[in-house]
Tab-separated table of C-alpha atoms in Angstrom:
chain	number	residue	atom	x	y	z
A	1	MET	CA	0.164	48.541	14.403
A	2	SER	CA	-1.817	49.587	17.885
A	3	SER	CA	-0.483	52.834	18.100
A	4	VAL	CA	-1.046	53.314	14.516
A	5	ASP	CA	-4.387	52.553	14.275
A	6	LYS	CA	-4.805	54.698	17.368
A	7	ARG	CA	-3.538	58.130	15.642
A	8	SER	CA	-5.039	57.177	12.339
A	9	MET	CA	-8.612	57.012	14.373
A	10	ASN	CA	-7.632	60.278	16.248
A	11	GLU	CA	-6.915	62.033	13.000
A	12	PHE	CA	-10.441	60.968	11.874
A	13	ASP	CA	-12.660	61.830	14.512
A	14	ASP	CA	-10.991	65.401	14.417
A	15	GLU	CA	-12.059	65.235	10.980
A	16	ASN	CA	-15.477	64.607	12.122
A	17	LEU	CA	-15.127	67.096	14.588
A	18	PHE	CA	-13.779	70.506	12.399
A	19	SER	CA	-13.802	69.498	8.873
A	20	PRO	CA	-17.675	67.581	7.764
A	21	GLU	CA	-17.606	68.959	4.432
A	22	THR	CA	-14.189	67.577	3.686
A	23	ASP	CA	-14.931	64.518	5.871
A	24	ALA	CA	-18.112	63.705	3.106
A	25	GLN	CA	-15.406	64.826	-0.087
A	26	LYS	CA	-13.500	61.334	1.433
A	27	ALA	CA	-16.047	59.805	1.683
A	28	THR	CA	-17.153	60.289	-1.562
A	29	SER	CA	-14.028	59.657	-3.239
A	30	THR	CA	-12.791	56.938	-1.307
A	31	GLN	CA	-16.429	55.244	-2.089
A	32	PRO	CA	-15.427	53.660	-5.604
A	33	THR	CA	-11.986	53.226	-3.937
A	34	ASP	CA	-12.885	50.696	-1.683
A	35	GLN	CA	-15.905	48.840	-4.306
A	36	ARG	CA	-12.907	48.421	-7.009
A	37	SER	CA	-10.328	47.227	-4.204
A	38	PHE	CA	-12.798	44.910	-1.670
A	39	PRO	CA	-12.913	42.214	-4.510
A	40	GLY	CA	-9.340	42.369	-5.375
A	41	THR	CA	-8.784	41.911	-1.764
A	42	LEU	CA	-11.076	38.957	-1.050
A	43	GLN	CA	-8.999	37.737	-4.658
A	44	ALA	CA	-5.356	37.654	-3.579
A	45	ASN	CA	-6.803	36.921	0.395
A	46	GLY	CA	-8.016	33.875	-1.088
A	47	ASP	CA	-4.917	33.372	-3.193
A	48	LYS	CA	-2.962	33.447	-0.950
A	49	MET	CA	-4.652	30.978	1.364
A	50	LEU	CA	-5.007	28.025	-1.640
A	51	ILE	CA	-1.377	28.543	-1.536
A	52	THR	CA	-0.897	28.420	2.412
A	53	LEU	CA	-2.917	24.936	2.019
A	54	VAL	CA	-1.241	23.291	-0.727
A	55	TYR	CA	2.289	24.189	0.710
A	56	LYS	CA	1.144	22.705	4.531
A	57	SER	CA	-0.270	19.776	2.554
A	58	ILE	CA	2.591	19.017	0.525
A	59	LYS	CA	4.869	19.519	3.300
A	60	THR	CA	2.874	16.981	5.782
A	61	VAL	CA	2.445	14.536	3.462
A	62	VAL	CA	5.923	14.942	1.121
A	63	PHE	CA	8.805	16.117	3.704
A	64	SER	CA	7.358	14.293	6.252
A	65	ASN	CA	8.646	11.048	5.667
A	66	LYS	CA	12.236	10.259	4.746
A	67	LEU	CA	11.739	7.270	2.559
A	68	ASN	CA	10.493	10.177	-0.044
A	69	LEU	CA	13.896	10.999	-0.461
A	70	LEU	CA	13.543	8.406	-3.039
A	71	MET	CA	11.465	9.561	-5.056
A	72	PRO	CA	13.318	11.679	-7.370
A	73	PHE	CA	14.674	8.820	-8.699
A	74	GLY	CA	11.000	7.995	-10.464
A	75	PRO	CA	11.586	11.074	-13.237
A	76	LEU	CA	15.793	10.043	-13.251
A	77	ALA	CA	13.956	6.503	-14.198
A	78	ILE	CA	12.259	8.031	-17.147
A	79	LEU	CA	15.519	10.553	-18.044
A	80	VAL	CA	18.083	7.354	-18.437
A	81	LEU	CA	15.496	5.050	-20.435
A	82	LYS	CA	15.133	8.017	-23.038
A	83	LEU	CA	19.144	8.557	-23.038
A	84	THR	CA	20.979	5.554	-22.682
A	85	GLY	CA	18.013	2.740	-22.746
A	86	ASN	CA	19.911	1.045	-20.476
A	87	ARG	CA	16.770	-1.404	-18.882
A	88	GLY	CA	19.318	-2.759	-15.925
A	89	TRP	CA	18.689	0.179	-14.440
A	90	VAL	CA	15.749	1.694	-15.559
A	91	PHE	CA	13.901	-1.090	-13.101
A	92	PHE	CA	16.846	-0.772	-10.271
A	93	LEU	CA	15.780	3.157	-10.590
A	94	SER	CA	12.017	2.613	-11.229
A	95	LEU	CA	12.286	0.041	-7.820
A	96	LEU	CA	13.467	2.957	-5.634
A	97	GLY	CA	10.715	5.145	-7.188
A	98	ILE	CA	8.113	3.613	-6.272
A	99	THR	CA	8.506	2.831	-2.405
A	100	PRO	CA	8.017	5.726	-1.323
A	101	LEU	CA	4.742	6.334	-3.435
A	102	ALA	CA	3.737	2.544	-2.342
A	103	GLU	CA	4.125	3.666	1.344
A	104	ARG	CA	2.463	6.960	1.122
A	105	LEU	CA	-0.688	5.419	-0.780
A	106	GLY	CA	-1.270	3.496	2.464
A	107	TYR	CA	-0.576	6.971	4.784
A	108	ALA	CA	-3.219	8.649	2.156
A	109	THR	CA	-5.898	5.200	2.286
A	110	GLU	CA	-5.335	5.877	6.276
A	111	GLN	CA	-5.787	9.276	6.630
A	112	LEU	CA	-9.070	9.061	3.994
A	113	ALA	CA	-10.546	6.488	6.272
A	114	PHE	CA	-10.698	8.583	9.039
A	115	TYR	CA	-13.589	10.665	7.389
A	116	THR	CA	-15.335	7.408	5.926
A	117	GLY	CA	-16.202	5.544	8.988
A	118	ALA	CA	-14.787	1.676	10.143
A	119	THR	CA	-17.037	-0.541	7.008
A	120	VAL	CA	-15.792	2.689	3.844
A	121	GLY	CA	-12.653	2.464	6.120
A	122	GLY	CA	-12.042	-1.044	5.887
A	123	LEU	CA	-13.202	-1.895	1.761
A	124	LEU	CA	-10.147	1.275	1.165
A	125	ASN	CA	-8.099	-0.382	3.467
A	126	ALA	CA	-9.149	-3.380	0.770
A	127	THR	CA	-8.547	-1.949	-2.319
A	128	PHE	CA	-5.643	0.462	-2.055
A	129	GLY	CA	-3.924	-1.790	0.857
A	130	ASN	CA	-1.792	-3.648	-2.220
A	131	ALA	CA	-2.613	-1.374	-4.444
A	132	THR	CA	0.914	-0.791	-5.491
A	133	GLU	CA	1.125	-5.188	-7.203
A	134	LEU	CA	-2.228	-4.481	-8.083
A	135	ILE	CA	-1.413	-1.750	-10.012
A	136	ILE	CA	2.124	-3.416	-11.427
A	137	SER	CA	-0.263	-7.235	-11.777
A	138	ILE	CA	-2.511	-5.035	-14.279
A	139	TYR	CA	-0.094	-3.539	-15.945
A	140	ALA	CA	1.760	-7.444	-16.721
A	141	LEU	CA	-1.511	-8.518	-17.665
A	142	LYS	CA	-1.579	-6.360	-20.318
A	143	HIS	CA	1.688	-7.191	-22.188
A	144	GLY	CA	1.036	-10.634	-21.257
A	145	MET	CA	3.245	-11.711	-18.786
A	146	THR	CA	0.947	-13.801	-16.555
A	147	ARG	CA	4.183	-15.433	-15.365
A	148	VAL	CA	5.229	-12.337	-13.778
A	149	VAL	CA	1.883	-11.002	-11.892
A	150	GLN	CA	1.141	-15.002	-10.044
A	151	GLN	CA	4.655	-14.920	-8.827
A	152	SER	CA	5.112	-10.807	-8.194
A	153	LEU	CA	1.565	-11.822	-5.869
A	154	LEU	CA	3.227	-15.327	-4.532
A	155	GLY	CA	6.053	-13.247	-3.812
A	156	SER	CA	4.701	-10.181	-2.015
A	157	ILE	CA	2.174	-12.985	-0.072
A	158	LEU	CA	5.325	-15.074	1.269
A	159	SER	CA	7.373	-11.482	2.037
A	160	ASN	CA	4.546	-10.228	4.373
A	161	MET	CA	4.174	-13.647	6.097
A	162	LEU	CA	7.734	-14.249	6.320
A	163	LEU	CA	9.938	-11.145	6.135
A	164	VAL	CA	7.879	-8.285	7.440
A	165	LEU	CA	5.859	-10.922	10.328
A	166	GLY	CA	9.522	-12.035	11.436
A	167	CYS	CA	10.959	-8.873	11.516
A	168	ALA	CA	8.276	-7.683	13.476
A	169	PHE	CA	8.607	-10.858	15.964
A	170	PHE	CA	12.633	-10.355	16.387
A	171	SER	CA	12.770	-7.004	16.498
A	172	GLY	CA	8.939	-7.019	19.597
A	173	GLY	CA	10.868	-9.730	21.553
A	174	LEU	CA	13.545	-7.788	21.612
A	175	VAL	CA	12.690	-4.677	22.398
A	176	CYS	CA	10.468	-5.285	25.160
A	177	HIS	CA	12.279	-8.269	26.570
A	178	LYS	CA	9.532	-10.281	27.037
A	179	GLU	CA	6.970	-12.930	25.520
A	180	GLN	CA	4.375	-10.793	23.294
A	181	VAL	CA	1.011	-11.433	23.306
A	182	PHE	CA	-1.670	-11.044	21.131
A	183	ASN	CA	-5.044	-12.159	19.919
A	184	LYS	CA	-5.327	-15.986	18.730
A	185	ALA	CA	-9.124	-16.202	17.286
A	186	THR	CA	-8.111	-13.262	15.032
A	187	ALA	CA	-4.573	-15.229	13.720
A	188	VAL	CA	-6.977	-18.332	13.406
A	189	VAL	CA	-9.342	-16.342	11.065
A	190	ASN	CA	-6.988	-15.468	8.861
A	191	SER	CA	-4.663	-18.580	9.426
A	192	GLY	CA	-7.836	-20.363	7.998
A	193	LEU	CA	-8.421	-17.873	4.417
A	194	LEU	CA	-5.076	-18.146	3.792
A	195	LEU	CA	-5.447	-22.305	3.974
A	196	MET	CA	-8.110	-21.175	1.521
A	197	ALA	CA	-6.093	-19.563	-0.057
A	198	VAL	CA	-3.840	-22.436	-1.074
A	199	MET	CA	-6.860	-24.830	-1.410
A	200	GLY	CA	-8.006	-22.303	-4.665
A	201	LEU	CA	-5.118	-22.533	-5.898
A	202	LEU	CA	-4.070	-26.804	-5.219
A	203	PHE	CA	-6.206	-28.052	-7.403
A	204	PRO	CA	-6.192	-26.354	-10.424
A	205	ALA	CA	-2.044	-27.212	-10.687
A	206	VAL	CA	-3.263	-31.006	-9.220
A	207	LEU	CA	-5.424	-30.983	-11.630
A	208	HIS	CA	-2.858	-29.550	-15.211
A	209	TYR	CA	-0.229	-32.002	-13.849
A	210	THR	CA	-2.686	-35.015	-13.428
A	211	HIS	CA	-4.388	-34.056	-16.925
A	212	THR	CA	-7.160	-35.500	-16.112
A	213	GLU	CA	-9.488	-32.283	-17.219
A	214	VAL	CA	-12.549	-32.856	-19.310
A	215	HIS	CA	-11.576	-30.579	-21.611
A	216	PHE	CA	-7.430	-30.047	-22.254
A	217	GLY	CA	-6.888	-26.308	-21.194
A	218	LYS	CA	-10.393	-24.976	-20.880
A	219	SER	CA	-11.237	-26.922	-17.846
A	220	GLU	CA	-8.257	-25.580	-15.756
A	221	LEU	CA	-9.006	-22.161	-16.850
A	222	ALA	CA	-12.477	-22.187	-16.154
A	223	LEU	CA	-11.905	-24.056	-12.528
A	224	SER	CA	-9.881	-20.938	-11.717
A	225	ARG	CA	-12.463	-18.233	-12.890
A	226	PHE	CA	-15.175	-19.941	-11.074
A	227	SER	CA	-12.528	-20.288	-8.053
A	228	SER	CA	-11.424	-16.892	-8.257
A	229	CYS	CA	-15.445	-15.409	-7.640
A	230	VAL	CA	-15.673	-17.916	-4.731
A	231	MET	CA	-13.101	-16.818	-3.457
A	232	LEU	CA	-14.109	-12.953	-4.255
A	233	LEU	CA	-17.331	-14.156	-2.504
A	234	ALA	CA	-15.381	-15.429	0.771
A	235	TYR	CA	-13.482	-11.883	1.106
A	236	GLY	CA	-16.102	-10.066	1.186
A	237	ALA	CA	-18.062	-12.194	3.625
A	238	TYR	CA	-14.797	-11.456	5.815
A	239	LEU	CA	-14.989	-8.410	5.349
A	240	TYR	CA	-18.852	-8.182	7.322
A	241	PHE	CA	-17.416	-10.767	9.514
A	242	GLN	CA	-14.569	-8.411	10.456
A	243	LEU	CA	-16.690	-4.550	10.643
A	244	LYS	CA	-19.792	-5.911	11.494
A	245	GLY	CA	-20.049	-9.067	12.817
A	246	GLN	CA	-17.582	-10.042	15.362
A	247	ASN	CA	-16.054	-6.337	16.627
A	248	ASN	CA	-15.354	-7.982	20.211
A	249	MET	CA	-12.322	-9.771	18.261
A	250	TYR	CA	-10.830	-6.477	16.873
A	251	GLU	CA	-11.111	-4.599	20.948
A	252	PRO	CA	-7.680	-5.497	22.327
A	253	ILE	CA	-6.421	-3.557	20.479
A	254	VAL	CA	-8.031	0.198	20.979
A	255	GLU	CA	-8.438	-1.456	25.576
A	256	GLU	CA	-4.416	-2.197	25.295
A	257	GLY	CA	-4.108	1.814	23.689
A	258	ASN	CA	-6.028	2.934	26.204
A	259	GLN	CA	-5.092	0.974	29.042
A	260	ASN	CA	-1.112	2.006	28.281
A	261	GLY	CA	-2.260	5.847	27.475
A	262	GLU	CA	-0.100	5.485	24.248
A	263	MET	CA	-2.865	6.293	21.665
A	264	THR	CA	-2.877	10.008	21.966
A	265	ASP	CA	-5.360	11.991	20.278
A	266	ASP	CA	-2.616	12.828	17.235
A	267	ASP	CA	-2.158	9.273	16.871
A	268	GLU	CA	-5.967	8.974	16.095
A	269	SER	CA	-6.744	12.515	14.459
A	270	PRO	CA	-6.455	12.887	10.676
A	271	GLU	CA	-3.170	15.802	9.408
A	272	ILE	CA	-4.866	16.372	6.625
A	273	SER	CA	-8.695	17.058	5.133
A	274	LYS	CA	-10.471	14.648	3.192
A	275	TRP	CA	-10.860	15.830	-0.407
A	276	GLU	CA	-6.646	16.601	0.178
A	277	SER	CA	-6.529	12.763	0.838
A	278	ILE	CA	-8.957	12.139	-2.010
A	279	ILE	CA	-6.605	14.328	-4.291
A	280	TRP	CA	-3.133	12.502	-3.094
A	281	LEU	CA	-4.504	9.134	-3.650
A	282	SER	CA	-5.474	10.405	-7.230
A	283	ILE	CA	-1.295	11.920	-7.711
A	284	MET	CA	-0.040	8.427	-6.069
A	285	THR	CA	-2.009	6.293	-7.781
A	286	ALA	CA	-1.020	8.037	-11.012
A	287	TRP	CA	2.422	8.080	-10.684
A	288	ILE	CA	2.598	4.648	-9.418
A	289	SER	CA	0.356	4.015	-12.892
A	290	ILE	CA	3.067	5.518	-14.695
A	291	LEU	CA	6.139	4.599	-13.108
A	292	SER	CA	4.876	0.006	-12.844
A	293	GLU	CA	4.952	0.564	-16.988
A	294	TYR	CA	8.643	1.243	-17.527
A	295	LEU	CA	9.029	-1.374	-14.695
A	296	VAL	CA	6.828	-4.343	-16.620
A	297	ASN	CA	8.288	-2.984	-19.243
A	298	THR	CA	12.101	-3.453	-18.389
A	299	ILE	CA	12.005	-6.950	-16.016
A	300	GLU	CA	13.276	-9.032	-19.105
A	301	GLY	CA	16.376	-6.477	-19.721
A	302	ALA	CA	17.121	-6.166	-16.200
A	303	SER	CA	17.240	-10.026	-15.846
A	304	VAL	CA	19.430	-10.717	-18.977
A	305	ALA	CA	21.813	-7.585	-17.687
A	306	TRP	CA	21.952	-8.982	-13.883
A	307	LYS	CA	21.889	-12.256	-14.721
A	308	ILE	CA	18.894	-12.951	-12.674
A	309	PRO	CA	16.286	-15.410	-12.748
A	310	VAL	CA	12.516	-13.518	-13.918
A	311	ALA	CA	11.152	-15.565	-11.739
A	312	PHE	CA	13.592	-14.109	-8.231
A	313	ILE	CA	13.420	-10.561	-9.421
A	314	SER	CA	9.135	-11.215	-9.863
A	315	VAL	CA	8.871	-13.531	-6.108
A	316	ILE	CA	11.899	-11.354	-4.273
A	317	LEU	CA	12.488	-8.102	-5.264
A	318	LEU	CA	8.896	-6.656	-6.596
A	319	PRO	CA	7.868	-7.578	-3.148
A	320	ILE	CA	9.755	-5.081	-1.209
A	321	VAL	CA	8.379	-2.531	-3.099
A	322	GLY	CA	5.083	-2.992	-2.604
A	323	ASN	CA	5.814	-3.836	1.184
A	324	ALA	CA	7.779	-0.911	2.231
A	325	ALA	CA	5.224	0.541	4.061
A	326	GLU	CA	3.562	-3.362	5.235
A	327	HIS	CA	7.218	-3.684	7.077
A	328	ALA	CA	8.122	-0.647	8.969
A	329	SER	CA	4.700	-0.155	9.848
A	330	ALA	CA	4.614	-4.039	11.462
A	331	VAL	CA	8.211	-3.640	13.233
A	332	MET	CA	6.900	-0.154	14.585
A	333	PHE	CA	4.563	-1.400	16.288
A	334	ALA	CA	6.074	-4.807	17.743
A	335	MET	CA	8.643	-2.510	18.891
A	336	LYS	CA	5.386	-0.297	21.294
A	337	ASP	CA	3.826	-4.007	22.154
A	338	LYS	CA	0.779	-3.642	20.333
A	339	LEU	CA	1.741	-6.847	18.434
A	340	ASP	CA	-1.990	-7.109	17.562
A	341	ILE	CA	-1.957	-4.502	15.146
A	342	SER	CA	1.466	-5.949	13.677
A	343	LEU	CA	-0.260	-8.981	13.213
A	344	GLY	CA	-3.270	-7.296	11.915
A	345	VAL	CA	-0.553	-5.372	8.887
A	346	ALA	CA	1.451	-8.891	8.016
A	347	ILE	CA	-0.886	-11.368	7.922
A	348	GLY	CA	-3.770	-9.293	7.115
A	349	SER	CA	-2.208	-7.941	3.912
A	350	SER	CA	-0.977	-11.370	2.851
A	351	THR	CA	-4.537	-12.308	3.177
A	352	GLN	CA	-5.923	-9.247	0.887
A	353	ILE	CA	-3.664	-10.422	-1.435
A	354	SER	CA	-4.621	-13.950	-1.592
A	355	MET	CA	-8.309	-13.707	-1.197
A	356	PHE	CA	-8.637	-10.644	-2.409
A	357	GLY	CA	-5.231	-9.216	-5.567
A	358	ILE	CA	-5.265	-12.601	-7.145
A	359	PRO	CA	-8.912	-13.781	-7.142
A	360	PHE	CA	-9.213	-9.799	-9.060
A	361	THR	CA	-6.281	-10.315	-11.316
A	362	VAL	CA	-8.145	-13.277	-12.758
A	363	VAL	CA	-11.285	-12.004	-13.433
A	364	ILE	CA	-9.532	-9.004	-14.749
A	365	GLY	CA	-7.145	-11.054	-16.789
A	366	TRP	CA	-10.813	-12.844	-17.788
A	367	ILE	CA	-11.983	-9.475	-18.784
A	368	MET	CA	-8.745	-8.540	-20.735
A	369	GLY	CA	-8.819	-11.852	-22.498
A	370	ARG	CA	-5.845	-12.818	-21.158
A	371	GLN	CA	-6.165	-16.488	-19.747
A	372	MET	CA	-4.602	-16.023	-16.027
A	373	ASP	CA	-5.657	-19.148	-13.589
A	374	LEU	CA	-4.803	-19.899	-10.334
A	375	ASN	CA	-2.222	-22.785	-11.773
A	376	PHE	CA	1.153	-21.321	-10.034
A	377	GLN	CA	3.070	-24.037	-10.812
A	378	LEU	CA	4.023	-27.345	-8.142
A	379	PHE	CA	6.831	-25.546	-6.969
A	380	GLU	CA	5.288	-21.744	-5.945
A	381	THR	CA	2.708	-23.755	-4.504
A	382	ALA	CA	4.350	-26.037	-2.260
A	383	THR	CA	6.427	-23.387	-1.444
A	384	LEU	CA	3.194	-21.210	-0.092
A	385	PHE	CA	1.541	-24.241	1.344
A	386	ILE	CA	4.652	-25.172	3.264
A	387	THR	CA	4.500	-21.347	3.679
A	388	VAL	CA	1.437	-20.893	4.990
A	389	LEU	CA	1.382	-24.018	7.535
A	390	VAL	CA	4.967	-22.799	8.972
A	391	VAL	CA	3.065	-20.020	10.171
A	392	ALA	CA	0.110	-21.173	11.370
A	393	PHE	CA	1.533	-23.184	13.584
A	394	LEU	CA	3.718	-20.560	14.987
A	395	LEU	CA	0.544	-18.158	15.736
A	396	GLN	CA	-0.927	-21.259	17.457
A	397	GLU	CA	-0.114	-20.491	20.419
A	398	GLY	CA	-1.224	-16.909	20.387
A	399	THR	CA	2.751	-15.760	21.297
A	400	SER	CA	6.114	-14.466	20.007
A	401	ASN	CA	9.272	-13.564	21.187
A	402	TYR	CA	12.996	-13.168	18.824
A	403	PHE	CA	13.791	-16.751	18.320
A	404	LYS	CA	10.140	-17.738	16.672
A	405	GLY	CA	10.972	-13.937	14.360
A	406	LEU	CA	13.969	-15.852	13.725
A	407	MET	CA	12.654	-18.348	12.158
A	408	LEU	CA	10.661	-16.953	9.600
A	409	ILE	CA	13.503	-14.648	8.883
A	410	LEU	CA	15.571	-17.604	8.469
A	411	CYS	CA	12.678	-19.497	6.568
A	412	TYR	CA	12.489	-16.386	4.167
A	413	LEU	CA	16.003	-16.534	3.219
A	414	ILE	CA	15.494	-19.970	1.725
A	415	VAL	CA	13.029	-19.053	-0.009
A	416	ALA	CA	14.825	-16.746	-1.519
A	417	ALA	CA	17.613	-18.736	-2.218
A	418	SER	CA	15.633	-21.374	-3.926
A	419	PHE	CA	13.765	-19.159	-6.439
A	420	PHE	CA	17.515	-17.451	-7.598
A	421	VAL	CA	18.317	-21.103	-8.561
A	422	HIS	CA	14.194	-21.653	-10.191
A	423	VAL	CA	13.819	-21.771	-13.483
A	424	ASP	CA	10.567	-20.965	-14.307
A	425	PRO	CA	8.753	-23.651	-16.590
A	426	SER	CA	7.594	-21.496	-19.301
A	427	THR	CA	10.932	-20.055	-19.989
A	428	VAL	CA	11.883	-23.310	-20.669
A	429	ASP	CA	9.490	-23.332	-22.650
A	430	ASP	CA	10.085	-20.127	-24.645
A	431	HIS	CA	13.581	-20.905	-25.054
A	432	SER	CA	12.943	-24.211	-26.675
């Protein structure tokens, strides 16, 4: 390139020295051509830059995670429904297709949070952190499947508190070969919120089964809606408390990374731009919404085809999809001895669902005219109550080891087996 440029410059100088008339004629002849080609060159360069930007964004978001190999199962689920109508396979393929989308939705939210600051970033995480569960719940509400909504949200809480946290404790204890320490104050606050959520679910159930309602069938629903508004208010106050009022409670996470030198600049800098994050967030949300409708419509068909109770599918299988990202990140941070972050992912997600997700669906059902309430039936409410107590007792010391993680995992296996043999009362009433 340099030799060509030098040669062309020499020729240009020779023409200027020995043939000024030729130079003038050449200038007048090339001027219109340059004027015509300049806009075209700009457009070509702009298109090339746009293509490069799109390719880089797709490479970063889509091809950077091995879990994204499951993405083609989403379109395959739609194709199988059109060709065969086998609802069992459609449910299974939709479940696989949503799994990477849920993880990428969390990734796009984290990238956008880099540009919004702590307060707005916290609100984004609260809104989109469990967006997959909320989208599935809204579509289930739309089809009048209130029990699927209740059980899937309950299952997400149980999965985060027992399975995700248990795997984090277990893997962290085995890899680090020591008793890990986490911020006990943060765990106590989250445990208190979870107990408050249990209170909100317990009273409507007790009111229903003791037949002590002032207006039968109406007081329970009214109490649920009032309690949901109070829980949303409490969660908003918790966000303010977490992000503004008590920042010192969450400083050990940052200090730990700085002292150990593990939090590099690459870890703390965004990988995609602000508008890329917004666009990918919109794309992932729209695609999850489409697959969620297929997933919800085939739950009962899959239950019949596989001879598995709907309660087991709702409480155990569906939450695995929404919690895939939390599960992977919690285990990864625990293995790096960053247990505060693992605890924030697992327990924080449970707090989001119990204090924001469940009340939010009650309010949405209220708007849609659906009788979505906080009466999760005695079996589900008792399961949640015992789970919160077990986790609260294990967190009160502020330390963890692999044995505590193993205990939580085994507790989750007991819960899964219980729902496998559990028959939902509403299902029995419908059949009778």
